[in-house]
GROMACS .gro file of C-alpha atoms in nm:
model
  452
    1MET     CA    1   2.852  -2.023 -17.260
    2THR     CA    2   3.212  -2.065 -17.157
    3GLU     CA    3   3.388  -2.389 -17.073
    4LEU     CA    4   3.323  -2.304 -16.707
    5ASP     CA    5   2.953  -2.304 -16.777
    6THR     CA    6   2.922  -2.616 -16.989
    7GLY     CA    7   3.159  -2.852 -16.817
    8GLU     CA    8   3.262  -2.980 -17.163
    9ASN     CA    9   3.614  -3.018 -17.297
   10ALA     CA   10   3.717  -2.752 -17.548
   11ALA     CA   11   3.791  -3.020 -17.809
   12THR     CA   12   3.426  -3.121 -17.822
   13GLU     CA   13   3.263  -2.785 -17.754
   14PRO     CA   14   3.365  -2.509 -18.000
   15GLN     CA   15   3.194  -2.239 -17.795
   16SER     CA   16   3.417  -2.331 -17.503
   17GLU     CA   17   3.726  -2.212 -17.691
   18THR     CA   18   3.551  -1.884 -17.771
   19GLY     CA   19   3.480  -1.836 -17.403
   20ARG     CA   20   3.838  -1.915 -17.315
   21ARG     CA   21   3.965  -1.650 -17.556
   22ALA     CA   22   3.722  -1.396 -17.408
   23HIS     CA   23   3.847  -1.478 -17.060
   24ALA     CA   24   4.211  -1.451 -17.167
   25SER     CA   25   4.141  -1.118 -17.337
   26ARG     CA   26   3.982  -0.977 -17.027
   27ARG     CA   27   4.256  -1.107 -16.803
   28ASN     CA   28   4.531  -0.972 -17.026
   29PHE     CA   29   4.372  -0.627 -17.007
   30MET     CA   30   4.365  -0.646 -16.628
   31ARG     CA   31   4.722  -0.767 -16.619
   32LYS     CA   32   4.830  -0.465 -16.824
   33VAL     CA   33   4.634  -0.233 -16.596
   34PHE     CA   34   4.815  -0.372 -16.293
   35PHE     CA   35   5.145  -0.221 -16.401
   36ALA     CA   36   5.017   0.084 -16.586
   37SER     CA   37   5.090   0.315 -16.292
   38GLY     CA   38   5.467   0.294 -16.287
   39ALA     CA   39   5.756   0.168 -16.080
   40THR     CA   40   5.702   0.236 -15.712
   41ALA     CA   41   5.837  -0.114 -15.659
   42VAL     CA   42   6.184   0.004 -15.761
   43ALA     CA   43   6.198   0.192 -15.434
   44THR     CA   44   6.020  -0.064 -15.222
   45MET     CA   45   6.139  -0.398 -15.357
   46GLY     CA   46   6.514  -0.349 -15.344
   47GLY     CA   47   6.632  -0.172 -15.659
   48ALA     CA   48   6.617  -0.214 -16.034
   49GLY     CA   49   6.754  -0.568 -16.031
   50ALA     CA   50   6.478  -0.695 -15.805
   51TRP     CA   51   6.217  -0.498 -16.000
   52SER     CA   52   6.332  -0.656 -16.325
   53ALA     CA   53   6.308  -1.002 -16.173
   54LEU     CA   54   5.958  -0.932 -16.045
   55ALA     CA   55   5.828  -0.780 -16.368
   56ASP     CA   56   5.490  -0.878 -16.509
   57ASP     CA   57   5.451  -1.202 -16.697
   58THR     CA   58   5.280  -1.191 -17.036
   59THR     CA   59   5.275  -1.555 -17.132
   60THR     CA   60   4.906  -1.578 -17.214
   61THR     CA   61   4.785  -1.539 -17.570
   62ALA     CA   62   4.520  -1.273 -17.549
   63ASP     CA   63   4.352  -1.044 -17.796
   64ALA     CA   64   4.556  -0.727 -17.823
   65SER     CA   65   4.239  -0.530 -17.876
   66ALA     CA   66   4.123  -0.587 -17.519
   67THR     CA   67   3.989  -0.264 -17.375
   68PRO     CA   68   3.806  -0.149 -17.063
   69SER     CA   69   3.486  -0.252 -17.240
   70ALA     CA   70   3.573  -0.602 -17.123
   71THR     CA   71   3.439  -0.474 -16.787
   72PRO     CA   72   3.713  -0.609 -16.559
   73GLY     CA   73   3.542  -0.446 -16.264
   74ALA     CA   74   3.196  -0.579 -16.337
   75THR     CA   75   3.021  -0.710 -16.030
   76PRO     CA   76   2.961  -1.085 -16.042
   77SER     CA   77   2.613  -1.219 -15.982
   78GLY     CA   78   2.479  -1.167 -15.637
   79VAL     CA   79   2.788  -0.995 -15.497
   80PRO     CA   80   2.708  -0.753 -15.215
   81SER     CA   81   2.795  -0.392 -15.282
   82GLY     CA   82   2.973  -0.147 -15.060
   83GLY     CA   83   3.226  -0.388 -14.917
   84PRO     CA   84   3.512  -0.202 -14.752
   85GLY     CA   85   3.800  -0.417 -14.862
   86GLY     CA   86   3.735  -0.662 -15.138
   87GLY     CA   87   3.523  -0.910 -14.949
   88ALA     CA   88   3.288  -0.915 -15.245
   89GLY     CA   89   3.575  -1.038 -15.457
   90GLY     CA   90   3.562  -0.783 -15.736
   91PRO     CA   91   3.851  -0.578 -15.873
   92GLY     CA   92   3.641  -0.264 -15.836
   93ASN     CA   93   3.704  -0.281 -15.462
   94MET     CA   94   4.059  -0.146 -15.486
   95THR     CA   95   4.294   0.041 -15.716
   96ILE     CA   96   4.439  -0.252 -15.906
   97THR     CA   97   4.708  -0.036 -16.065
   98GLU     CA   98   4.908  -0.052 -15.742
   99ASP     CA   99   5.230  -0.253 -15.739
  100PHE     CA  100   5.235  -0.521 -15.471
  101PHE     CA  101   5.331  -0.390 -15.128
  102GLY     CA  102   5.140  -0.604 -14.880
  103LEU     CA  103   4.915  -0.539 -14.583
  104THR     CA  104   5.043  -0.277 -14.339
  105THR     CA  105   4.917  -0.078 -14.044
  106ASP     CA  106   5.030   0.260 -14.177
  107GLY     CA  107   5.154   0.217 -14.534
  108LYS     CA  108   5.507   0.134 -14.416
  109ARG     CA  109   5.642  -0.220 -14.410
  110ILE     CA  110   5.825  -0.365 -14.110
  111ASP     CA  111   6.163  -0.494 -14.225
  112ASP     CA  112   6.345  -0.812 -14.120
  113LEU     CA  113   6.034  -1.016 -14.044
  114TYR     CA  114   6.107  -1.283 -14.304
  115ALA     CA  115   6.431  -1.443 -14.415
  116ILE     CA  116   6.543  -1.729 -14.635
  117HIS     CA  117   6.639  -2.010 -14.398
  118SER     CA  118   6.588  -2.381 -14.346
  119THR     CA  119   6.260  -2.483 -14.187
  120LYS     CA  120   6.295  -2.862 -14.225
  121VAL     CA  121   5.960  -2.876 -14.405
  122ALA     CA  122   5.935  -3.173 -14.640
  123THR     CA  123   5.854  -3.013 -14.976
  124GLY     CA  124   5.958  -3.317 -15.182
  125PRO     CA  125   5.603  -3.463 -15.198
  126VAL     CA  126   5.445  -3.141 -15.323
  127ILE     CA  127   5.722  -3.097 -15.582
  128ALA     CA  128   5.666  -3.451 -15.710
  129ALA     CA  129   5.290  -3.407 -15.717
  130ALA     CA  130   5.317  -3.076 -15.905
  131ASN     CA  131   5.549  -3.230 -16.165
  132ALA     CA  132   5.309  -3.522 -16.210
  133PHE     CA  133   5.018  -3.281 -16.247
  134LEU     CA  134   5.199  -3.080 -16.515
  135ALA     CA  135   5.304  -3.397 -16.698
  136GLY     CA  136   4.941  -3.503 -16.713
  137LEU     CA  137   4.827  -3.189 -16.893
  138THR     CA  138   4.812  -3.153 -17.268
  139ASP     CA  139   5.051  -2.904 -17.427
  140THR     CA  140   4.763  -2.660 -17.477
  141GLN     CA  141   4.652  -2.693 -17.116
  142LYS     CA  142   5.007  -2.652 -16.991
  143THR     CA  143   5.055  -2.334 -17.193
  144ALA     CA  144   4.737  -2.189 -17.046
  145THR     CA  145   4.822  -2.298 -16.693
  146GLN     CA  146   5.191  -2.232 -16.629
  147PHE     CA  147   5.317  -1.879 -16.559
  148THR     CA  148   5.648  -1.744 -16.436
  149VAL     CA  149   5.694  -1.732 -16.061
  150HIS     CA  150   5.689  -1.351 -16.058
  151SER     CA  151   5.368  -1.329 -16.263
  152THR     CA  152   5.087  -1.097 -16.161
  153GLU     CA  153   4.866  -1.403 -16.203
  154TRP     CA  154   4.931  -1.466 -15.833
  155ARG     CA  155   4.725  -1.157 -15.752
  156MET     CA  156   4.441  -1.214 -15.997
  157TRP     CA  157   4.231  -1.443 -15.779
  158SER     CA  158   3.876  -1.388 -15.665
  159ASN     CA  159   3.626  -1.570 -15.448
  160ALA     CA  160   3.335  -1.453 -15.664
  161ASP     CA  161   3.142  -1.704 -15.873
  162SER     CA  162   3.138  -1.549 -16.220
  163TYR     CA  163   3.486  -1.399 -16.223
  164ALA     CA  164   3.689  -1.473 -16.537
  165ARG     CA  165   3.985  -1.692 -16.446
  166GLN     CA  166   4.299  -1.814 -16.617
  167GLY     CA  167   4.449  -2.164 -16.618
  168VAL     CA  168   4.281  -2.500 -16.664
  169THR     CA  169   3.937  -2.558 -16.516
  170LEU     CA  170   3.826  -2.886 -16.361
  171ALA     CA  171   3.544  -2.885 -16.616
  172ASP     CA  172   3.798  -2.926 -16.895
  173MET     CA  173   4.006  -3.194 -16.726
  174THR     CA  174   3.984  -3.568 -16.767
  175ASP     CA  175   3.924  -3.790 -16.466
  176THR     CA  176   4.292  -3.880 -16.464
  177GLN     CA  177   4.394  -3.514 -16.469
  178LYS     CA  178   4.150  -3.437 -16.187
  179THR     CA  179   4.303  -3.719 -15.984
  180LEU     CA  180   4.648  -3.569 -16.035
  181GLY     CA  181   4.515  -3.232 -15.920
  182THR     CA  182   4.364  -3.387 -15.610
  183ALA     CA  183   4.698  -3.553 -15.540
  184LEU     CA  184   4.866  -3.211 -15.558
  185LEU     CA  185   4.619  -3.068 -15.308
  186LYS     CA  186   4.666  -3.374 -15.087
  187SER     CA  187   5.043  -3.323 -15.090
  188ALA     CA  188   5.004  -2.961 -14.977
  189LEU     CA  189   4.709  -2.980 -14.740
  190SER     CA  190   4.625  -3.165 -14.422
  191ALA     CA  191   4.336  -3.410 -14.417
  192ASP     CA  192   4.119  -3.129 -14.277
  193GLY     CA  193   4.236  -2.889 -14.546
  194LEU     CA  194   4.162  -3.134 -14.826
  195GLU     CA  195   3.822  -3.219 -14.678
  196THR     CA  196   3.740  -2.847 -14.650
  197THR     CA  197   3.816  -2.787 -15.019
  198GLU     CA  198   3.604  -3.085 -15.120
  199LYS     CA  199   3.311  -2.980 -14.901
  200ILE     CA  200   3.315  -2.623 -15.034
  201ARG     CA  201   3.294  -2.754 -15.390
  202LYS     CA  202   3.030  -3.011 -15.297
  203ILE     CA  203   2.806  -2.750 -15.135
  204ASN     CA  204   2.861  -2.515 -15.429
  205GLN     CA  205   2.726  -2.786 -15.661
  206ALA     CA  206   2.431  -2.880 -15.440
  207ALA     CA  207   2.335  -2.518 -15.378
  208GLY     CA  208   2.352  -2.449 -15.752
  209GLU     CA  209   2.120  -2.742 -15.813
  210ALA     CA  210   1.882  -2.615 -15.543
  211ILE     CA  211   1.841  -2.278 -15.717
  212ASN     CA  212   1.855  -2.430 -16.067
  213ASN     CA  213   2.177  -2.250 -16.161
  214THR     CA  214   2.461  -2.496 -16.201
  215THR     CA  215   2.600  -2.282 -16.481
  216SER     CA  216   2.737  -2.041 -16.220
  217PHE     CA  217   2.752  -2.269 -15.918
  218ASN     CA  218   2.902  -2.614 -15.955
  219GLU     CA  219   3.189  -2.830 -15.832
  220ASP     CA  220   3.399  -2.797 -16.148
  221ALA     CA  221   3.423  -2.416 -16.177
  222TYR     CA  222   3.767  -2.417 -16.016
  223TYR     CA  223   4.095  -2.338 -16.190
  224TRP     CA  224   4.455  -2.445 -16.159
  225THR     CA  225   4.753  -2.223 -16.232
  226LEU     CA  226   5.120  -2.298 -16.158
  227MET     CA  227   5.384  -2.031 -16.120
  228GLY     CA  228   5.738  -2.124 -16.210
  229THR     CA  229   5.870  -2.478 -16.242
  230PRO     CA  230   5.847  -2.716 -15.945
  231SER     CA  231   6.197  -2.729 -15.798
  232ALA     CA  232   6.384  -2.817 -15.480
  233THR     CA  233   6.596  -2.502 -15.505
  234GLU     CA  234   6.418  -2.242 -15.719
  235PRO     CA  235   6.097  -2.057 -15.617
  236TRP     CA  236   5.765  -2.180 -15.756
  237GLY     CA  237   5.408  -2.230 -15.648
  238PHE     CA  238   5.049  -2.295 -15.743
  239GLN     CA  239   4.705  -2.142 -15.714
  240PHE     CA  240   4.368  -2.316 -15.693
  241ASP     CA  241   4.095  -2.061 -15.750
  242GLY     CA  242   3.716  -2.062 -15.762
  243HIS     CA  243   3.395  -1.963 -15.585
  244HIS     CA  244   3.449  -1.944 -15.209
  245LEU     CA  245   3.785  -2.122 -15.238
  246VAL     CA  246   4.130  -1.982 -15.314
  247ILE     CA  247   4.462  -2.143 -15.221
  248ASN     CA  248   4.794  -1.971 -15.290
  249TYR     CA  249   5.093  -2.195 -15.217
  250PHE     CA  250   5.450  -2.068 -15.258
  251VAL     CA  251   5.760  -2.288 -15.221
  252LEU     CA  252   6.126  -2.193 -15.192
  253GLY     CA  253   6.351  -2.480 -15.087
  254ASP     CA  254   6.199  -2.608 -14.765
  255GLN     CA  255   6.006  -2.286 -14.696
  256VAL     CA  256   5.635  -2.262 -14.767
  257VAL     CA  257   5.407  -1.959 -14.765
  258MET     CA  258   5.041  -2.058 -14.780
  259SER     CA  259   4.866  -1.725 -14.819
  260PRO     CA  260   4.643  -1.561 -14.915
  261CYS     CA  261   4.394  -1.844 -14.866
  262PHE     CA  262   4.023  -1.781 -14.883
  263TRP     CA  263   3.770  -2.027 -14.744
  264GLY     CA  264   3.396  -1.969 -14.756
  265SER     CA  265   3.059  -2.121 -14.824
  266GLU     CA  266   2.692  -2.044 -14.876
  267PRO     CA  267   2.530  -2.217 -14.705
  268THR     CA  268   2.780  -2.348 -14.451
  269SER     CA  269   2.569  -2.655 -14.383
  270MET     CA  270   2.346  -2.846 -14.621
  271GLU     CA  271   2.177  -3.182 -14.653
  272ILE     CA  272   2.330  -3.360 -14.953
  273ASP     CA  273   2.229  -3.713 -15.049
  274GLY     CA  274   2.102  -3.783 -14.700
  275GLU     CA  275   2.417  -3.651 -14.531
  276THR     CA  276   2.467  -3.319 -14.352
  277VAL     CA  277   2.772  -3.150 -14.501
  278THR     CA  278   2.917  -2.870 -14.286
  279VAL     CA  279   3.213  -2.649 -14.367
  280CYS     CA  280   3.386  -2.334 -14.233
  281HIS     CA  281   3.262  -2.428 -13.887
  282GLU     CA  282   3.601  -2.447 -13.712
  283GLU     CA  283   3.678  -2.077 -13.753
  284VAL     CA  284   3.331  -1.978 -13.631
  285VAL     CA  285   3.356  -2.196 -13.322
  286ALA     CA  286   3.710  -2.076 -13.250
  287GLY     CA  287   3.609  -1.712 -13.280
  288LEU     CA  288   3.316  -1.749 -13.041
  289ALA     CA  289   3.530  -1.947 -12.796
  290PHE     CA  290   3.779  -1.660 -12.782
  291ILE     CA  291   3.534  -1.374 -12.739
  292ASN     CA  292   3.344  -1.560 -12.468
  293SER     CA  293   3.669  -1.625 -12.278
  294LEU     CA  294   3.714  -1.252 -12.221
  295THR     CA  295   3.597  -1.067 -11.916
  296GLU     CA  296   3.328  -0.803 -11.955
  297ALA     CA  297   3.590  -0.530 -11.932
  298GLN     CA  298   3.805  -0.699 -12.198
  299ARG     CA  299   3.510  -0.741 -12.433
  300LYS     CA  300   3.449  -0.366 -12.417
  301VAL     CA  301   3.796  -0.322 -12.564
  302ALA     CA  302   3.771  -0.601 -12.821
  303ILE     CA  303   3.418  -0.538 -12.950
  304GLU     CA  304   3.405  -0.234 -13.175
  305SER     CA  305   3.036  -0.280 -13.257
  306SER     CA  306   2.755  -0.493 -13.117
  307THR     CA  307   2.593  -0.503 -13.459
  308LYS     CA  308   2.716  -0.681 -13.770
  309SER     CA  309   2.696  -0.526 -14.115
  310ASN     CA  310   2.620  -0.736 -14.422
  311GLU     CA  311   2.989  -0.743 -14.514
  312SER     CA  312   3.290  -0.646 -14.304
  313MET     CA  313   3.594  -0.805 -14.472
  314GLN     CA  314   3.884  -0.564 -14.512
  315ALA     CA  315   4.141  -0.768 -14.705
  316GLY     CA  316   3.958  -0.995 -14.944
  317ALA     CA  317   4.028  -1.026 -15.315
  318PHE     CA  318   4.213  -0.737 -15.479
  319SER     CA  319   4.309  -0.587 -15.143
  320ASP     CA  320   4.673  -0.696 -15.129
  321ASN     CA  321   4.784  -0.352 -15.012
  322ALA     CA  322   4.516  -0.280 -14.752
  323VAL     CA  323   4.617  -0.043 -14.473
  324GLN     CA  324   4.459  -0.117 -14.136
  325ALA     CA  325   4.572   0.017 -13.800
  326TYR     CA  326   4.574  -0.219 -13.505
  327THR     CA  327   4.244  -0.212 -13.319
  328GLY     CA  328   4.078  -0.416 -13.048
  329ILE     CA  329   4.237  -0.603 -12.761
  330ARG     CA  330   4.610  -0.669 -12.751
  331GLY     CA  331   4.756  -1.010 -12.676
  332ASN     CA  332   4.977  -0.890 -12.392
  333VAL     CA  333   4.675  -0.831 -12.166
  334LEU     CA  334   4.536  -1.181 -12.211
  335ASN     CA  335   4.587  -1.470 -11.971
  336ALA     CA  336   4.727  -1.805 -12.084
  337THR     CA  337   4.385  -1.957 -12.154
  338GLN     CA  338   4.273  -1.657 -12.356
  339LYS     CA  339   4.597  -1.657 -12.556
  340LYS     CA  340   4.541  -2.024 -12.637
  341LYS     CA  341   4.193  -1.948 -12.765
  342LEU     CA  342   4.328  -1.659 -12.972
  343LEU     CA  343   4.577  -1.897 -13.130
  344GLY     CA  344   4.288  -2.136 -13.189
  345ILE     CA  345   4.138  -1.891 -13.440
  346VAL     CA  346   4.464  -1.885 -13.638
  347GLU     CA  347   4.507  -2.262 -13.607
  348ALA     CA  348   4.169  -2.316 -13.775
  349PHE     CA  349   4.333  -2.179 -14.091
  350VAL     CA  350   4.694  -2.282 -14.049
  351GLY     CA  351   4.588  -2.638 -13.968
  352ARG     CA  352   4.463  -2.677 -14.323
  353GLY     CA  353   4.823  -2.702 -14.435
  354LYS     CA  354   5.050  -3.000 -14.374
  355ALA     CA  355   5.157  -3.052 -14.012
  356ASP     CA  356   5.519  -2.945 -14.064
  357VAL     CA  357   5.413  -2.631 -14.251
  358ALA     CA  358   5.158  -2.551 -13.980
  359LYS     CA  359   5.417  -2.599 -13.705
  360VAL     CA  360   5.652  -2.346 -13.863
  361ARG     CA  361   5.371  -2.099 -13.924
  362MET     CA  362   5.232  -2.121 -13.571
  363ALA     CA  363   5.579  -2.069 -13.424
  364GLU     CA  364   5.601  -1.750 -13.630
  365VAL     CA  365   5.259  -1.638 -13.503
  366ARG     CA  366   5.345  -1.718 -13.140
  367GLY     CA  367   5.659  -1.508 -13.168
  368HIS     CA  368   5.436  -1.201 -13.208
  369LEU     CA  369   5.152  -1.309 -12.980
  370ASP     CA  370   5.185  -1.026 -12.727
  371ASP     CA  371   5.157  -0.778 -13.015
  372THR     CA  372   4.860  -0.949 -13.177
  373TYR     CA  373   4.528  -0.764 -13.178
  374VAL     CA  374   4.175  -0.902 -13.199
  375THR     CA  375   3.879  -0.693 -13.316
  376TRP     CA  376   3.516  -0.807 -13.298
  377ALA     CA  377   3.181  -0.690 -13.436
  378GLY     CA  378   2.842  -0.851 -13.382
  379GLY     CA  379   2.696  -1.084 -13.124
  380ILE     CA  380   2.865  -1.343 -12.907
  381ALA     CA  381   2.593  -1.609 -12.879
  382ASP     CA  382   2.648  -1.951 -13.036
  383ASP     CA  383   2.430  -1.861 -13.336
  384SER     CA  384   2.527  -1.494 -13.365
  385ALA     CA  385   2.655  -1.342 -13.686
  386PHE     CA  386   2.990  -1.176 -13.622
  387TYR     CA  387   3.314  -1.049 -13.768
  388VAL     CA  388   3.654  -1.113 -13.610
  389ARG     CA  389   3.997  -0.997 -13.719
  390VAL     CA  390   4.325  -1.128 -13.579
  391HIS     CA  391   4.610  -0.898 -13.675
  392SER     CA  392   4.982  -0.894 -13.603
  393ALA     CA  393   5.299  -0.813 -13.795
  394VAL     CA  394   5.304  -1.165 -13.943
  395VAL     CA  395   4.945  -1.286 -13.962
  396TRP     CA  396   4.607  -1.151 -14.064
  397VAL     CA  397   4.290  -1.356 -14.023
  398GLU     CA  398   3.933  -1.249 -14.088
  399VAL     CA  399   3.614  -1.446 -14.029
  400ASP     CA  400   3.311  -1.266 -14.169
  401CYS     CA  401   2.951  -1.385 -14.136
  402GLN     CA  402   2.782  -1.223 -14.434
  403ALA     CA  403   2.431  -1.154 -14.553
  404PRO     CA  404   2.262  -1.418 -14.772
  405GLY     CA  405   2.392  -1.387 -15.126
  406PRO     CA  406   2.303  -1.542 -15.463
  407LEU     CA  407   2.261  -1.887 -15.307
  408ALA     CA  408   2.012  -1.767 -15.044
  409GLY     CA  409   1.733  -1.969 -15.202
  410ALA     CA  410   1.922  -2.290 -15.133
  411TYR     CA  411   1.856  -2.254 -14.762
  412GLY     CA  412   1.532  -2.059 -14.751
  413ALA     CA  413   1.686  -1.717 -14.695
  414THR     CA  414   1.633  -1.384 -14.867
  415GLN     CA  415   1.930  -1.223 -15.036
  416GLY     CA  416   2.067  -0.930 -14.838
  417SER     CA  417   1.843  -0.996 -14.538
  418GLY     CA  418   2.109  -0.965 -14.268
  419ALA     CA  419   2.436  -1.132 -14.173
  420THR     CA  420   2.422  -1.501 -14.085
  421GLN     CA  421   2.649  -1.792 -13.997
  422LYS     CA  422   2.499  -1.964 -14.300
  423HIS     CA  423   2.718  -1.749 -14.528
  424VAL     CA  424   3.081  -1.722 -14.417
  425HIS     CA  425   3.383  -1.566 -14.584
  426SER     CA  426   3.723  -1.606 -14.421
  427ILE     CA  427   4.082  -1.538 -14.515
  428ILE     CA  428   4.438  -1.570 -14.390
  429ARG     CA  429   4.719  -1.344 -14.509
  430THR     CA  430   5.083  -1.268 -14.431
  431PRO     CA  431   5.127  -0.892 -14.372
  432ASN     CA  432   5.428  -0.675 -14.441
  433GLY     CA  433   5.503  -0.807 -14.786
  434ASN     CA  434   5.509  -1.186 -14.768
  435ASP     CA  435   5.175  -1.284 -14.919
  436TYR     CA  436   5.250  -1.511 -15.217
  437GLY     CA  437   5.600  -1.548 -15.065
  438ARG     CA  438   5.687  -1.215 -15.226
  439GLU     CA  439   5.942  -1.108 -14.964
  440LEU     CA  440   6.121  -1.443 -14.985
  441LEU     CA  441   6.110  -1.418 -15.365
  442ARG     CA  442   6.262  -1.070 -15.351
  443GLN     CA  443   6.542  -1.189 -15.124
  444HIS     CA  444   6.607  -1.489 -15.347
  445TYR     CA  445   6.656  -1.273 -15.657
  446LEU     CA  446   6.875  -1.028 -15.468
  447THR     CA  447   7.102  -1.282 -15.302
  448SER     CA  448   7.124  -1.591 -15.523
  449PRO     CA  449   7.452  -1.581 -15.719
  450HIS     CA  450   7.295  -1.712 -16.039
  451HIS     CA  451   7.052  -1.417 -16.038
  452GLN     CA  452   7.319  -1.151 -15.994
   0.00000   0.00000   0.00000
């Protein structure tokens, strides 16, 4: 077993260190594969200087003998097959040798969407919390957890349960260290966002107990990584990564990019210690409120299919460069009430960040509202399984009701038996190159005098 499986600290569990080395070996192989295909980024990221600044990070100590036999594309337990865009969370769902480019409608990025400027967001608390978190780690933990800000580690996340992750896991942290991690999340997230992360982990533990598999499904199988050094002037960020929960948080001055963020759960509601715990409900309610606000004629445009496949997500894990044309109904044909409900879908995600961050993000989304498209598949009843995608030049949101997966037994379902609101995957991204704050990072390295 690995340290993820046992929940024991590496100092007291020798096998845990063996597992960690195996994970690092596998990850190092994948990291090498990422950049094995060459330098298309030289053309797309602004020249050799920017490419050099954004080169791969190789700070982890991994076995140099790592080979494809480490099965980087192996399907984790219970992951649905045939997903069109990485919703299953496995690297096999895309060509991972691609350099980062970002989501586009046609393979070409729209320029001048993002710029380094003051947003008046208070990033001081998250900087302080990140520094306190790092200070609380041991030297060994810090070495395993901290990467450079341009590291490919940003892109190596997955929502799948048994995916091999880097960084420090909650299972290997002391109570004090966990408290410091929670404080970091609290500094970055709203009360709703923090509660959502806690509920996802809580259900993951309870569902694992219900199917007698807490090795794979528990509340401590979540990993921290930090990119760069927390700073008021230099770019940095963090990633919190585990089953059904991924938060990418980039900071540059008073600008924040909180994407990609993945939120999901199976089941989405569960009785735990006499209390009903429900999560990922806001995005479901918001989606249904929007589709039911449309006229019959408008729904004919928005709904591409009245049936819902087991998995519909287009831009899940390892789909950073997905190409998807605009489809569905366009924002410019909606009335004021319908536009408000469209924004409500986005707000369900954006509202999980701090209020000032959310305000800036929603202003950005509103600026492109008339050119925002909404696509729907599935039913429109309160209990219907459905898929909805909100897509503009600056925001991408997907809410995907999926078929029962490996935790089906926790709520009396049969794995693969048909899409349900009991198993939801959802994601928010920033198209045209600014996921992980990459466009802001590129501009920073090109324009900052000390990087010339």
